[in-house]
Amino acid sequence: GDSVTQTEGQVALSEEDFLTIHCNYSASGYPALFWYVQYPGEGPQFLFRASRDKEKGSSRGFEATYNKETTSFHLQKASVQESDSAVYYCALNYGGSGNKLIFGTGTLLSVKP
Amino acid sequence: EAAVTQSPRNKVTVTGGNVTLSCRQTNSHNYMYWYRQDTGHGLRLIHYSYGAGNLQIGDVPDGYKATRTTQEDFFLLLELASPSQTSLYFCASSADSQNTLYFGAGTRLSVL
């Protein structure tokens, strides 16, 4: 079945470091791919999406490029801030109608000042 | 900004207890969802709905019922709660099948 894999459970960085969180997917066709962010005590929030091969999604300084060849959608940010500390979820849309999302297991990002 | 409100925010019950989690969205979205969030599993879809009176089964439906009474209200029912259902539950809504999901703040349920 369709699935999303996030290899890093936790990432610890200092402010101004470069961030990469890896996301790989398994699905047929061209599923829409998403990144959501969850701050402590809140529900997940949509960050951005991409729907086609080589399409780049971006928001708030974060970006990811849809790569059909490597089945990846890695999240990157050039310079993280303490306020970026949160859990980041990669997700894909499956099942045609219904907008059902499969989420990865999440990556906890901790940024030290 | 879409508003999704869940109640209660916290709930404790005993094994075999009867629990109802409530969700209301105020943006006239057609789709509503119930997810559970567990460490090591991320978010998993329990049930979802296309509109009032409609119910669709998600990926982890066992032990859960749901009902969509109006376009605004979606309820998750645990009729015989078990400790394995201890989790953080999120409700979400979206305008249509390709739109962004908007999540509520979650309900933390403990089954003792």
PDB file of C-alpha atoms in Angstrom:
ATOM      1  CA  GLY A   1       0.000   0.000   0.000  1.00  0.00           C
ATOM      2  CA  ASP A   2       0.881   3.655  -0.135  1.00  0.00           C
ATOM      3  CA  SER A   3       3.280   4.868   2.540  1.00  0.00           C
ATOM      4  CA  VAL A   4       5.479   7.730   3.683  1.00  0.00           C
ATOM      5  CA  THR A   5       8.842   7.284   5.402  1.00  0.00           C
ATOM      6  CA  GLN A   6      10.599   9.927   7.484  1.00  0.00           C
ATOM      7  CA  THR A   7      13.967   8.581   8.507  1.00  0.00           C
ATOM      8  CA  GLU A   8      14.821  11.118  11.209  1.00  0.00           C
ATOM      9  CA  GLY A   9      12.808  10.888  14.387  1.00  0.00           C
ATOM     10  CA  GLN A  10      14.606  13.865  15.912  1.00  0.00           C
ATOM     11  CA  VAL A  11      16.876  16.593  14.595  1.00  0.00           C
ATOM     12  CA  ALA A  12      18.816  18.951  16.861  1.00  0.00           C
ATOM     13  CA  LEU A  13      20.323  22.113  15.377  1.00  0.00           C
ATOM     14  CA  SER A  14      21.587  25.527  16.371  1.00  0.00           C
ATOM     15  CA  GLU A  15      20.167  28.779  15.036  1.00  0.00           C
ATOM     16  CA  GLU A  16      21.275  29.608  11.482  1.00  0.00           C
ATOM     17  CA  ASP A  17      22.071  25.954  10.706  1.00  0.00           C
ATOM     18  CA  PHE A  18      20.884  24.375   7.463  1.00  0.00           C
ATOM     19  CA  LEU A  19      17.978  21.963   7.823  1.00  0.00           C
ATOM     20  CA  THR A  20      17.134  18.844   5.855  1.00  0.00           C
ATOM     21  CA  ILE A  21      14.393  16.435   6.888  1.00  0.00           C
ATOM     22  CA  HIS A  22      14.122  13.432   4.606  1.00  0.00           C
ATOM     23  CA  CYS A  23      10.813  12.176   3.235  1.00  0.00           C
ATOM     24  CA  ASN A  24      10.397   9.246   0.846  1.00  0.00           C
ATOM     25  CA  TYR A  25       7.141   7.876  -0.402  1.00  0.00           C
ATOM     26  CA  SER A  26       5.760   4.745  -1.981  1.00  0.00           C
ATOM     27  CA  ALA A  27       2.711   5.148  -4.188  1.00  0.00           C
ATOM     28  CA  SER A  28       1.519   4.617  -7.723  1.00  0.00           C
ATOM     29  CA  GLY A  29       1.062   7.496 -10.098  1.00  0.00           C
ATOM     30  CA  TYR A  30       1.561  11.072  -8.952  1.00  0.00           C
ATOM     31  CA  PRO A  31       0.160  11.566  -5.461  1.00  0.00           C
ATOM     32  CA  ALA A  32       0.069  15.072  -4.058  1.00  0.00           C
ATOM     33  CA  LEU A  33       2.764  15.526  -1.401  1.00  0.00           C
ATOM     34  CA  PHE A  34       2.536  17.764   1.652  1.00  0.00           C
ATOM     35  CA  TRP A  35       4.431  19.114   4.601  1.00  0.00           C
ATOM     36  CA  TYR A  36       2.589  19.935   7.823  1.00  0.00           C
ATOM     37  CA  VAL A  37       4.042  21.488  10.981  1.00  0.00           C
ATOM     38  CA  GLN A  38       2.807  20.950  14.521  1.00  0.00           C
ATOM     39  CA  TYR A  39       3.725  23.292  17.378  1.00  0.00           C
ATOM     40  CA  PRO A  40       3.380  22.138  20.995  1.00  0.00           C
ATOM     41  CA  GLY A  41      -0.205  21.985  22.163  1.00  0.00           C
ATOM     42  CA  GLU A  42      -1.645  22.618  18.698  1.00  0.00           C
ATOM     43  CA  GLY A  43      -2.951  20.631  15.781  1.00  0.00           C
ATOM     44  CA  PRO A  44      -0.906  20.209  12.598  1.00  0.00           C
ATOM     45  CA  GLN A  45      -0.860  23.167  10.202  1.00  0.00           C
ATOM     46  CA  PHE A  46      -0.472  23.014   6.449  1.00  0.00           C
ATOM     47  CA  LEU A  47       2.932  24.246   5.315  1.00  0.00           C
ATOM     48  CA  PHE A  48       2.864  23.630   1.548  1.00  0.00           C
ATOM     49  CA  ARG A  49       2.223  21.016  -1.133  1.00  0.00           C
ATOM     50  CA  ALA A  50       3.398  19.888  -4.565  1.00  0.00           C
ATOM     51  CA  SER A  51       1.519  17.824  -7.121  1.00  0.00           C
ATOM     52  CA  ARG A  52       3.845  17.266 -10.099  1.00  0.00           C
ATOM     53  CA  ASP A  53       7.319  15.959 -10.720  1.00  0.00           C
ATOM     54  CA  LYS A  54       9.980  18.686 -10.187  1.00  0.00           C
ATOM     55  CA  GLU A  55       7.434  21.084  -8.676  1.00  0.00           C
ATOM     56  CA  LYS A  56       8.775  23.057  -5.730  1.00  0.00           C
ATOM     57  CA  GLY A  57       6.588  23.912  -2.787  1.00  0.00           C
ATOM     58  CA  SER A  58       7.620  26.579  -0.311  1.00  0.00           C
ATOM     59  CA  SER A  59       6.427  28.617   2.657  1.00  0.00           C
ATOM     60  CA  ARG A  60       7.981  30.549   5.554  1.00  0.00           C
ATOM     61  CA  GLY A  61      11.503  29.877   4.221  1.00  0.00           C
ATOM     62  CA  PHE A  62      10.934  26.113   3.985  1.00  0.00           C
ATOM     63  CA  GLU A  63      10.956  24.352   0.637  1.00  0.00           C
ATOM     64  CA  ALA A  64      10.808  20.899  -0.924  1.00  0.00           C
ATOM     65  CA  THR A  65      10.934  19.601  -4.490  1.00  0.00           C
ATOM     66  CA  TYR A  66       8.809  16.723  -5.763  1.00  0.00           C
ATOM     67  CA  ASN A  67      11.171  14.090  -7.186  1.00  0.00           C
ATOM     68  CA  LYS A  68       9.434  11.222  -8.944  1.00  0.00           C
ATOM     69  CA  GLU A  69      12.680   9.457  -9.817  1.00  0.00           C
ATOM     70  CA  THR A  70      13.860   9.165  -6.217  1.00  0.00           C
ATOM     71  CA  THR A  71      10.302   9.214  -4.775  1.00  0.00           C
ATOM     72  CA  SER A  72      11.319  11.950  -2.375  1.00  0.00           C
ATOM     73  CA  PHE A  73      10.062  15.276  -1.025  1.00  0.00           C
ATOM     74  CA  HIS A  74      12.792  16.411   1.382  1.00  0.00           C
ATOM     75  CA  LEU A  75      12.155  19.484   3.531  1.00  0.00           C
ATOM     76  CA  GLN A  76      14.914  22.117   3.625  1.00  0.00           C
ATOM     77  CA  LYS A  77      15.534  25.503   5.169  1.00  0.00           C
ATOM     78  CA  ALA A  78      18.704  27.515   4.773  1.00  0.00           C
ATOM     79  CA  SER A  79      18.819  29.078   8.234  1.00  0.00           C
ATOM     80  CA  VAL A  80      16.656  27.790  11.064  1.00  0.00           C
ATOM     81  CA  GLN A  81      15.442  29.828  14.013  1.00  0.00           C
ATOM     82  CA  GLU A  82      14.487  28.784  17.513  1.00  0.00           C
ATOM     83  CA  SER A  83      10.851  29.470  16.604  1.00  0.00           C
ATOM     84  CA  ASP A  84      11.038  26.685  13.992  1.00  0.00           C
ATOM     85  CA  SER A  85      11.186  24.095  16.774  1.00  0.00           C
ATOM     86  CA  ALA A  86       8.213  21.813  16.110  1.00  0.00           C
ATOM     87  CA  VAL A  87       7.225  18.416  14.723  1.00  0.00           C
ATOM     88  CA  TYR A  88       7.224  18.209  10.927  1.00  0.00           C
ATOM     89  CA  TYR A  89       5.069  15.703   9.059  1.00  0.00           C
ATOM     90  CA  CYS A  90       5.376  14.631   5.473  1.00  0.00           C
ATOM     91  CA  ALA A  91       2.139  13.334   3.933  1.00  0.00           C
ATOM     92  CA  LEU A  92       0.692  12.108   0.678  1.00  0.00           C
ATOM     93  CA  ASN A  93      -2.819  12.257  -0.695  1.00  0.00           C
ATOM     94  CA  TYR A  94      -4.228   8.937  -1.760  1.00  0.00           C
ATOM     95  CA  GLY A  95      -7.534   7.349  -2.607  1.00  0.00           C
ATOM     96  CA  GLY A  96      -8.756   9.735  -5.262  1.00  0.00           C
ATOM     97  CA  SER A  97     -11.787  11.507  -3.861  1.00  0.00           C
ATOM     98  CA  GLY A  98     -11.928  12.103  -0.152  1.00  0.00           C
ATOM     99  CA  ASN A  99      -8.604  13.911   0.290  1.00  0.00           C
ATOM    100  CA  LYS A 100      -7.324  11.167   2.564  1.00  0.00           C
ATOM    101  CA  LEU A 101      -3.797  11.826   3.767  1.00  0.00           C
ATOM    102  CA  ILE A 102      -1.202   9.272   4.809  1.00  0.00           C
ATOM    103  CA  PHE A 103       1.229  10.854   7.258  1.00  0.00           C
ATOM    104  CA  GLY A 104       4.792   9.922   8.040  1.00  0.00           C
ATOM    105  CA  THR A 105       5.807   9.323  11.642  1.00  0.00           C
ATOM    106  CA  GLY A 106       7.001  12.893  12.096  1.00  0.00           C
ATOM    107  CA  THR A 107      10.356  14.548  12.832  1.00  0.00           C
ATOM    108  CA  LEU A 108      10.898  16.584  15.975  1.00  0.00           C
ATOM    109  CA  LEU A 109      13.081  19.595  15.224  1.00  0.00           C
ATOM    110  CA  SER A 110      14.770  21.268  18.190  1.00  0.00           C
ATOM    111  CA  VAL A 111      16.691  24.486  17.532  1.00  0.00           C
ATOM    112  CA  LYS A 112      19.021  25.905  20.185  1.00  0.00           C
ATOM    113  CA  PRO A 113      19.523  29.676  20.381  1.00  0.00           C
TER     114      PRO A 113
ATOM    115  CA  GLU B   1      -8.848  31.060   8.694  1.00  0.00           C
ATOM    116  CA  ALA B   2     -10.768  27.818   9.158  1.00  0.00           C
ATOM    117  CA  ALA B   3     -11.948  27.167  12.695  1.00  0.00           C
ATOM    118  CA  VAL B   4     -12.194  23.628  14.029  1.00  0.00           C
ATOM    119  CA  THR B   5     -13.148  23.227  17.669  1.00  0.00           C
ATOM    120  CA  GLN B   6     -12.830  19.985  19.591  1.00  0.00           C
ATOM    121  CA  SER B   7     -14.317  19.107  22.940  1.00  0.00           C
ATOM    122  CA  PRO B   8     -13.442  18.051  25.504  1.00  0.00           C
ATOM    123  CA  ARG B   9      -9.723  18.868  25.405  1.00  0.00           C
ATOM    124  CA  ASN B  10      -8.957  16.154  27.922  1.00  0.00           C
ATOM    125  CA  LYS B  11     -10.899  13.058  28.916  1.00  0.00           C
ATOM    126  CA  VAL B  12     -10.222  10.190  31.296  1.00  0.00           C
ATOM    127  CA  THR B  13     -12.362   7.072  31.293  1.00  0.00           C
ATOM    128  CA  VAL B  14     -12.148   3.468  32.419  1.00  0.00           C
ATOM    129  CA  THR B  15     -11.904   0.303  30.364  1.00  0.00           C
ATOM    130  CA  GLY B  16     -15.349  -0.505  28.989  1.00  0.00           C
ATOM    131  CA  GLY B  17     -16.510   3.073  29.317  1.00  0.00           C
ATOM    132  CA  ASN B  18     -18.514   5.014  26.762  1.00  0.00           C
ATOM    133  CA  VAL B  19     -16.904   8.138  25.298  1.00  0.00           C
ATOM    134  CA  THR B  20     -17.991  10.713  22.728  1.00  0.00           C
ATOM    135  CA  LEU B  21     -15.543  13.190  21.231  1.00  0.00           C
ATOM    136  CA  SER B  22     -17.038  16.229  19.522  1.00  0.00           C
ATOM    137  CA  CYS B  23     -15.852  18.356  16.646  1.00  0.00           C
ATOM    138  CA  ARG B  24     -17.406  21.457  15.106  1.00  0.00           C
ATOM    139  CA  GLN B  25     -16.170  23.440  12.135  1.00  0.00           C
ATOM    140  CA  THR B  26     -17.579  26.826  11.228  1.00  0.00           C
ATOM    141  CA  ASN B  27     -16.381  27.306   7.663  1.00  0.00           C
ATOM    142  CA  SER B  28     -18.924  25.249   5.747  1.00  0.00           C
ATOM    143  CA  HIS B  29     -16.365  22.638   4.742  1.00  0.00           C
ATOM    144  CA  ASN B  30     -17.731  19.460   3.187  1.00  0.00           C
ATOM    145  CA  TYR B  31     -15.095  17.031   4.411  1.00  0.00           C
ATOM    146  CA  MET B  32     -14.379  16.167   8.021  1.00  0.00           C
ATOM    147  CA  TYR B  33     -11.896  13.658   9.442  1.00  0.00           C
ATOM    148  CA  TRP B  34     -10.912  11.956  12.680  1.00  0.00           C
ATOM    149  CA  TYR B  35      -7.236  11.050  13.188  1.00  0.00           C
ATOM    150  CA  ARG B  36      -5.381   9.586  16.112  1.00  0.00           C
ATOM    151  CA  GLN B  37      -1.787  10.527  16.872  1.00  0.00           C
ATOM    152  CA  ASP B  38       0.591   8.119  18.557  1.00  0.00           C
ATOM    153  CA  THR B  39       4.345   8.191  19.005  1.00  0.00           C
ATOM    154  CA  GLY B  40       5.995   6.114  16.320  1.00  0.00           C
ATOM    155  CA  HIS B  41       2.874   6.056  14.150  1.00  0.00           C
ATOM    156  CA  GLY B  42       2.265   9.672  13.266  1.00  0.00           C
ATOM    157  CA  LEU B  43      -1.355  10.484  12.408  1.00  0.00           C
ATOM    158  CA  ARG B  44      -3.683   7.688  11.342  1.00  0.00           C
ATOM    159  CA  LEU B  45      -7.118   8.144   9.807  1.00  0.00           C
ATOM    160  CA  ILE B  46     -10.006   6.599  11.743  1.00  0.00           C
ATOM    161  CA  HIS B  47     -13.154   7.791   9.908  1.00  0.00           C
ATOM    162  CA  TYR B  48     -14.109  10.614   7.604  1.00  0.00           C
ATOM    163  CA  SER B  49     -17.201  12.117   6.021  1.00  0.00           C
ATOM    164  CA  TYR B  50     -18.194  13.901   2.816  1.00  0.00           C
ATOM    165  CA  GLY B  51     -21.188  15.639   4.362  1.00  0.00           C
ATOM    166  CA  ALA B  52     -24.103  15.345   6.749  1.00  0.00           C
ATOM    167  CA  GLY B  53     -25.241  11.735   7.080  1.00  0.00           C
ATOM    168  CA  ASN B  54     -22.219  10.377   5.195  1.00  0.00           C
ATOM    169  CA  LEU B  55     -19.558   8.184   6.811  1.00  0.00           C
ATOM    170  CA  GLN B  56     -16.459   6.606   5.311  1.00  0.00           C
ATOM    171  CA  ILE B  57     -14.107   4.128   6.928  1.00  0.00           C
ATOM    172  CA  GLY B  58     -10.480   5.115   7.373  1.00  0.00           C
ATOM    173  CA  ASP B  59      -7.368   3.050   8.015  1.00  0.00           C
ATOM    174  CA  VAL B  60      -7.774   2.219  11.733  1.00  0.00           C
ATOM    175  CA  PRO B  61     -11.570   2.041  12.312  1.00  0.00           C
ATOM    176  CA  ASP B  62     -11.790  -0.907  14.719  1.00  0.00           C
ATOM    177  CA  GLY B  63     -13.416   0.027  18.002  1.00  0.00           C
ATOM    178  CA  TYR B  64     -14.667   3.393  16.735  1.00  0.00           C
ATOM    179  CA  LYS B  65     -17.933   4.671  15.374  1.00  0.00           C
ATOM    180  CA  ALA B  66     -18.562   8.112  13.969  1.00  0.00           C
ATOM    181  CA  THR B  67     -21.548  10.190  13.048  1.00  0.00           C
ATOM    182  CA  ARG B  68     -21.906  13.391  11.030  1.00  0.00           C
ATOM    183  CA  THR B  69     -25.122  15.004  12.191  1.00  0.00           C
ATOM    184  CA  THR B  70     -24.796  18.316  10.324  1.00  0.00           C
ATOM    185  CA  GLN B  71     -22.289  19.902   7.989  1.00  0.00           C
ATOM    186  CA  GLU B  72     -20.667  21.474  11.059  1.00  0.00           C
ATOM    187  CA  ASP B  73     -20.643  18.575  13.544  1.00  0.00           C
ATOM    188  CA  PHE B  74     -18.721  15.301  13.485  1.00  0.00           C
ATOM    189  CA  PHE B  75     -18.608  12.954  16.469  1.00  0.00           C
ATOM    190  CA  LEU B  76     -16.316  10.048  17.322  1.00  0.00           C
ATOM    191  CA  LEU B  77     -17.799   7.343  19.550  1.00  0.00           C
ATOM    192  CA  LEU B  78     -15.970   4.766  21.625  1.00  0.00           C
ATOM    193  CA  GLU B  79     -18.656   2.476  23.022  1.00  0.00           C
ATOM    194  CA  LEU B  80     -16.381   0.061  24.895  1.00  0.00           C
ATOM    195  CA  ALA B  81     -13.164   1.949  25.456  1.00  0.00           C
ATOM    196  CA  SER B  82      -9.928  -0.008  25.782  1.00  0.00           C
ATOM    197  CA  PRO B  83      -6.455   1.070  26.983  1.00  0.00           C
ATOM    198  CA  SER B  84      -5.178   0.723  23.401  1.00  0.00           C
ATOM    199  CA  GLN B  85      -7.391   3.697  22.523  1.00  0.00           C
ATOM    200  CA  THR B  86      -5.425   5.996  24.813  1.00  0.00           C
ATOM    201  CA  SER B  87      -4.227   8.589  22.348  1.00  0.00           C
ATOM    202  CA  LEU B  88      -4.364  12.170  21.114  1.00  0.00           C
ATOM    203  CA  TYR B  89      -7.311  12.599  18.740  1.00  0.00           C
ATOM    204  CA  PHE B  90      -7.515  15.257  16.059  1.00  0.00           C
ATOM    205  CA  CYS B  91     -10.453  16.381  14.006  1.00  0.00           C
ATOM    206  CA  ALA B  92      -9.868  18.107  10.691  1.00  0.00           C
ATOM    207  CA  SER B  93     -11.923  19.620   7.892  1.00  0.00           C
ATOM    208  CA  SER B  94     -11.364  20.551   4.276  1.00  0.00           C
ATOM    209  CA  ALA B  95     -13.416  22.303   1.627  1.00  0.00           C
ATOM    210  CA  ASP B  96     -13.119  19.553  -0.966  1.00  0.00           C
ATOM    211  CA  SER B  97     -11.064  16.557  -1.995  1.00  0.00           C
ATOM    212  CA  GLN B  98      -7.984  18.549  -2.976  1.00  0.00           C
ATOM    213  CA  ASN B  99      -7.930  21.251  -0.353  1.00  0.00           C
ATOM    214  CA  THR B 100      -5.831  21.823   2.703  1.00  0.00           C
ATOM    215  CA  LEU B 101      -6.831  20.073   5.936  1.00  0.00           C
ATOM    216  CA  TYR B 102      -7.475  22.340   8.914  1.00  0.00           C
ATOM    217  CA  PHE B 103      -6.984  20.642  12.260  1.00  0.00           C
ATOM    218  CA  GLY B 104      -8.446  21.267  15.673  1.00  0.00           C
ATOM    219  CA  ALA B 105      -6.293  21.507  18.798  1.00  0.00           C
ATOM    220  CA  GLY B 106      -6.870  17.875  19.743  1.00  0.00           C
ATOM    221  CA  THR B 107      -8.477  15.820  22.519  1.00  0.00           C
ATOM    222  CA  ARG B 108      -6.245  13.807  24.797  1.00  0.00           C
ATOM    223  CA  LEU B 109      -8.005  10.616  25.865  1.00  0.00           C
ATOM    224  CA  SER B 110      -6.776   8.295  28.595  1.00  0.00           C
ATOM    225  CA  VAL B 111      -8.414   4.906  29.103  1.00  0.00           C
ATOM    226  CA  LEU B 112      -7.452   3.398  32.452  1.00  0.00           C
TER     227      LEU B 112
END
